[in-house]
Amino acid sequence: MLRRYKDATRVLGDICGAMQRSFKTGQSRKLPGPKDQFQKLYDRMIALLAIVTHVCPGVKIDEVLARGIREKYGKQLHKIESGEEGYEDLFIFACPKFISPALPDYSNLSDESGSSQEAYRLQVKQFMSEMSQQRTLRKLRSYMKLYTSIKLDKLAAFNDA
């Protein structure tokens, strides 16, 4: 939400990598609390990692995590690439639903659940607004990849120059 996608990719990648190693070695079974809670948290962080790696693809993540993202969310990311919106489903699944961007009105606490739901909807709306702005950047990024990979004389022939 702060638009620091590279930092988010690095931090989420490190955390997910550590969690994945603890799942493989069995260290997660030694942690207190419900065992499936860590798997759910891991799944949500992988969904957030899929979003930020798709928005800002320049940051490298562990190959095992990248393969897991492609396996789990490849369809949704392909749907986004084809022009349809798929970020909303991923974000709704993964975003924290308890963070309010504003201080609550303590003088009127009667409708607490409604204000928290309103904050959640506002958070989703703000994120979708940001992703609609990113759509043009994704298109520009694909053109830049094309133009940097094609030879100059071939590009000039395409433009009749």
Short mmCIF file of C-alpha atoms in Angstrom, two decimals:
data_model
loop_
_atom_site.label_atom_id
_atom_site.label_comp_id
_atom_site.label_asym_id
_atom_site.label_seq_id
_atom_site.Cartn_x
_atom_site.Cartn_y
_atom_site.Cartn_z
CA MET A 1 0.00 0.00 0.00
CA LEU A 2 3.04 2.29 0.34
CA ARG A 3 4.07 1.53 -3.28
CA ARG A 4 7.42 0.17 -2.14
CA TYR A 5 7.13 -2.96 -4.26
CA LYS A 6 10.84 -3.82 -4.34
CA ASP A 7 11.10 -3.68 -0.57
CA ALA A 8 7.90 -5.70 -0.19
CA THR A 9 9.20 -8.31 -2.63
CA ARG A 10 12.48 -8.64 -0.79
CA VAL A 11 10.91 -8.86 2.68
CA LEU A 12 8.07 -11.21 1.69
CA GLY A 13 10.51 -13.38 -0.26
CA ASP A 14 12.80 -13.70 2.75
CA ILE A 15 9.94 -14.48 5.13
CA CYS A 16 8.30 -16.99 2.77
CA GLY A 17 11.65 -18.66 2.15
CA ALA A 18 12.24 -19.04 5.88
CA MET A 19 8.72 -20.37 6.41
CA GLN A 20 9.10 -22.83 3.56
CA ARG A 21 12.36 -24.14 5.00
CA SER A 22 10.70 -24.55 8.40
CA PHE A 23 7.86 -26.52 6.80
CA LYS A 24 10.35 -28.84 5.07
CA THR A 25 12.53 -29.40 8.12
CA GLY A 26 9.62 -29.79 10.52
CA GLN A 27 10.53 -26.78 12.63
CA SER A 28 7.04 -25.33 12.17
CA ARG A 29 5.56 -28.22 14.15
CA LYS A 30 7.50 -27.08 17.21
CA LEU A 31 5.95 -23.60 17.19
CA PRO A 32 3.08 -22.94 19.60
CA GLY A 33 -0.41 -22.41 18.24
CA PRO A 34 -2.55 -24.08 15.61
CA LYS A 35 -0.43 -25.77 12.95
CA ASP A 36 -2.65 -24.84 10.02
CA GLN A 37 -2.44 -21.16 10.98
CA PHE A 38 1.14 -20.96 9.67
CA GLN A 39 0.17 -22.61 6.39
CA LYS A 40 -2.69 -20.13 5.92
CA LEU A 41 -0.37 -17.23 6.70
CA TYR A 42 2.16 -18.63 4.22
CA ASP A 43 -0.51 -18.94 1.51
CA ARG A 44 -1.60 -15.33 2.05
CA MET A 45 1.99 -14.08 1.91
CA ILE A 46 2.59 -16.05 -1.30
CA ALA A 47 -0.48 -14.35 -2.81
CA LEU A 48 0.91 -10.93 -1.82
CA LEU A 49 4.29 -11.96 -3.23
CA ALA A 50 2.58 -12.91 -6.49
CA ILE A 51 1.06 -9.43 -6.69
CA VAL A 52 4.24 -7.51 -5.96
CA THR A 53 6.43 -9.64 -8.24
CA HIS A 54 3.94 -9.10 -11.03
CA VAL A 55 3.79 -5.35 -10.46
CA CYS A 56 7.56 -4.99 -10.03
CA PRO A 57 9.25 -7.92 -11.78
CA GLY A 58 12.83 -6.68 -11.48
CA VAL A 59 13.52 -8.08 -8.00
CA LYS A 60 14.79 -11.65 -7.92
CA ILE A 61 13.21 -14.13 -5.53
CA ASP A 62 14.07 -17.71 -4.68
CA GLU A 63 13.39 -20.05 -7.61
CA VAL A 64 11.37 -22.42 -5.42
CA LEU A 65 9.08 -19.53 -4.41
CA ALA A 66 8.79 -18.34 -8.02
CA ARG A 67 7.80 -21.85 -9.12
CA GLY A 68 5.24 -22.04 -6.30
CA ILE A 69 3.75 -18.71 -7.37
CA ARG A 70 3.52 -19.87 -10.99
CA GLU A 71 1.88 -23.14 -9.95
CA LYS A 72 -0.58 -21.62 -7.53
CA TYR A 73 -1.43 -18.25 -9.10
CA GLY A 74 -0.28 -18.65 -12.70
CA LYS A 75 -3.83 -18.65 -14.06
CA GLN A 76 -4.75 -15.46 -12.28
CA LEU A 77 -1.54 -13.72 -13.33
CA HIS A 78 -2.10 -14.81 -16.93
CA LYS A 79 -5.64 -13.44 -16.71
CA ILE A 80 -4.20 -10.10 -15.58
CA GLU A 81 -1.72 -10.11 -18.48
CA SER A 82 -4.53 -10.69 -20.96
CA GLY A 83 -6.25 -7.52 -19.80
CA GLU A 84 -8.76 -8.83 -17.32
CA GLU A 85 -8.63 -7.84 -13.70
CA GLY A 86 -7.47 -10.50 -11.29
CA TYR A 87 -5.64 -8.48 -8.69
CA GLU A 88 -8.80 -7.91 -6.68
CA ASP A 89 -9.33 -11.61 -5.95
CA LEU A 90 -5.72 -12.07 -4.88
CA PHE A 91 -5.71 -8.93 -2.77
CA ILE A 92 -9.01 -9.73 -1.05
CA PHE A 93 -7.65 -13.17 -0.15
CA ALA A 94 -4.29 -11.89 1.09
CA CYS A 95 -4.77 -8.43 2.55
CA PRO A 96 -5.08 -7.89 6.29
CA LYS A 97 -8.71 -7.18 7.08
CA PHE A 98 -8.16 -5.52 10.43
CA ILE A 99 -6.00 -2.53 9.51
CA SER A 100 -7.84 0.76 9.49
CA PRO A 101 -6.13 3.69 7.75
CA ALA A 102 -7.76 6.19 10.13
CA LEU A 103 -8.27 6.48 13.84
CA PRO A 104 -11.71 5.33 15.00
CA ASP A 105 -14.23 7.81 16.31
CA TYR A 106 -14.24 6.92 20.01
CA SER A 107 -17.21 9.15 20.71
CA ASN A 108 -19.42 6.93 18.52
CA LEU A 109 -18.54 3.28 19.07
CA SER A 110 -22.01 1.90 18.32
CA ASP A 111 -21.27 0.96 14.70
CA GLU A 112 -17.77 -0.47 15.11
CA SER A 113 -18.17 -3.38 12.69
CA GLY A 114 -19.57 -1.15 9.95
CA SER A 115 -16.66 1.26 10.15
CA SER A 116 -14.13 -1.57 10.02
CA GLN A 117 -15.85 -3.02 6.96
CA GLU A 118 -15.87 0.43 5.40
CA ALA A 119 -12.12 0.73 6.04
CA TYR A 120 -11.58 -2.68 4.46
CA ARG A 121 -13.60 -1.72 1.36
CA LEU A 122 -11.70 1.56 1.15
CA GLN A 123 -8.41 -0.34 1.31
CA VAL A 124 -9.48 -2.64 -1.54
CA LYS A 125 -10.76 0.30 -3.59
CA GLN A 126 -7.49 2.19 -3.11
CA PHE A 127 -5.47 -0.84 -4.13
CA MET A 128 -7.56 -1.39 -7.24
CA SER A 129 -7.12 2.26 -8.16
CA GLU A 130 -3.37 1.83 -7.87
CA MET A 131 -3.43 -1.32 -9.99
CA SER A 132 -5.46 0.39 -12.72
CA GLN A 133 -2.70 3.00 -12.89
CA GLN A 134 -0.14 0.20 -13.07
CA ARG A 135 -1.89 -1.28 -16.13
CA THR A 136 -0.41 1.39 -18.41
CA LEU A 137 3.02 0.84 -16.87
CA ARG A 138 2.81 -2.91 -17.59
CA LYS A 139 2.03 -2.14 -21.23
CA LEU A 140 4.89 0.35 -21.41
CA ARG A 141 7.22 -2.20 -19.78
CA SER A 142 6.35 -4.80 -22.42
CA TYR A 143 7.04 -2.29 -25.21
CA MET A 144 10.36 -1.38 -23.63
CA LYS A 145 11.33 -5.05 -23.47
CA LEU A 146 10.40 -5.42 -27.13
CA TYR A 147 12.29 -2.31 -28.21
CA THR A 148 15.42 -3.24 -26.30
CA SER A 149 15.45 -6.78 -27.67
CA ILE A 150 14.89 -5.90 -31.33
CA LYS A 151 17.66 -4.62 -33.59
CA LEU A 152 17.54 -0.97 -34.56
CA ASP A 153 17.36 -1.55 -38.32
CA LYS A 154 14.41 -3.93 -37.88
CA LEU A 155 12.66 -1.40 -35.64
CA ALA A 156 13.26 1.31 -38.26
CA ALA A 157 11.77 -0.95 -40.92
CA PHE A 158 8.62 -1.38 -38.80
CA ASN A 159 8.26 2.38 -38.51
CA ASP A 160 9.18 3.06 -42.18
CA ALA A 161 12.15 5.15 -41.10
#
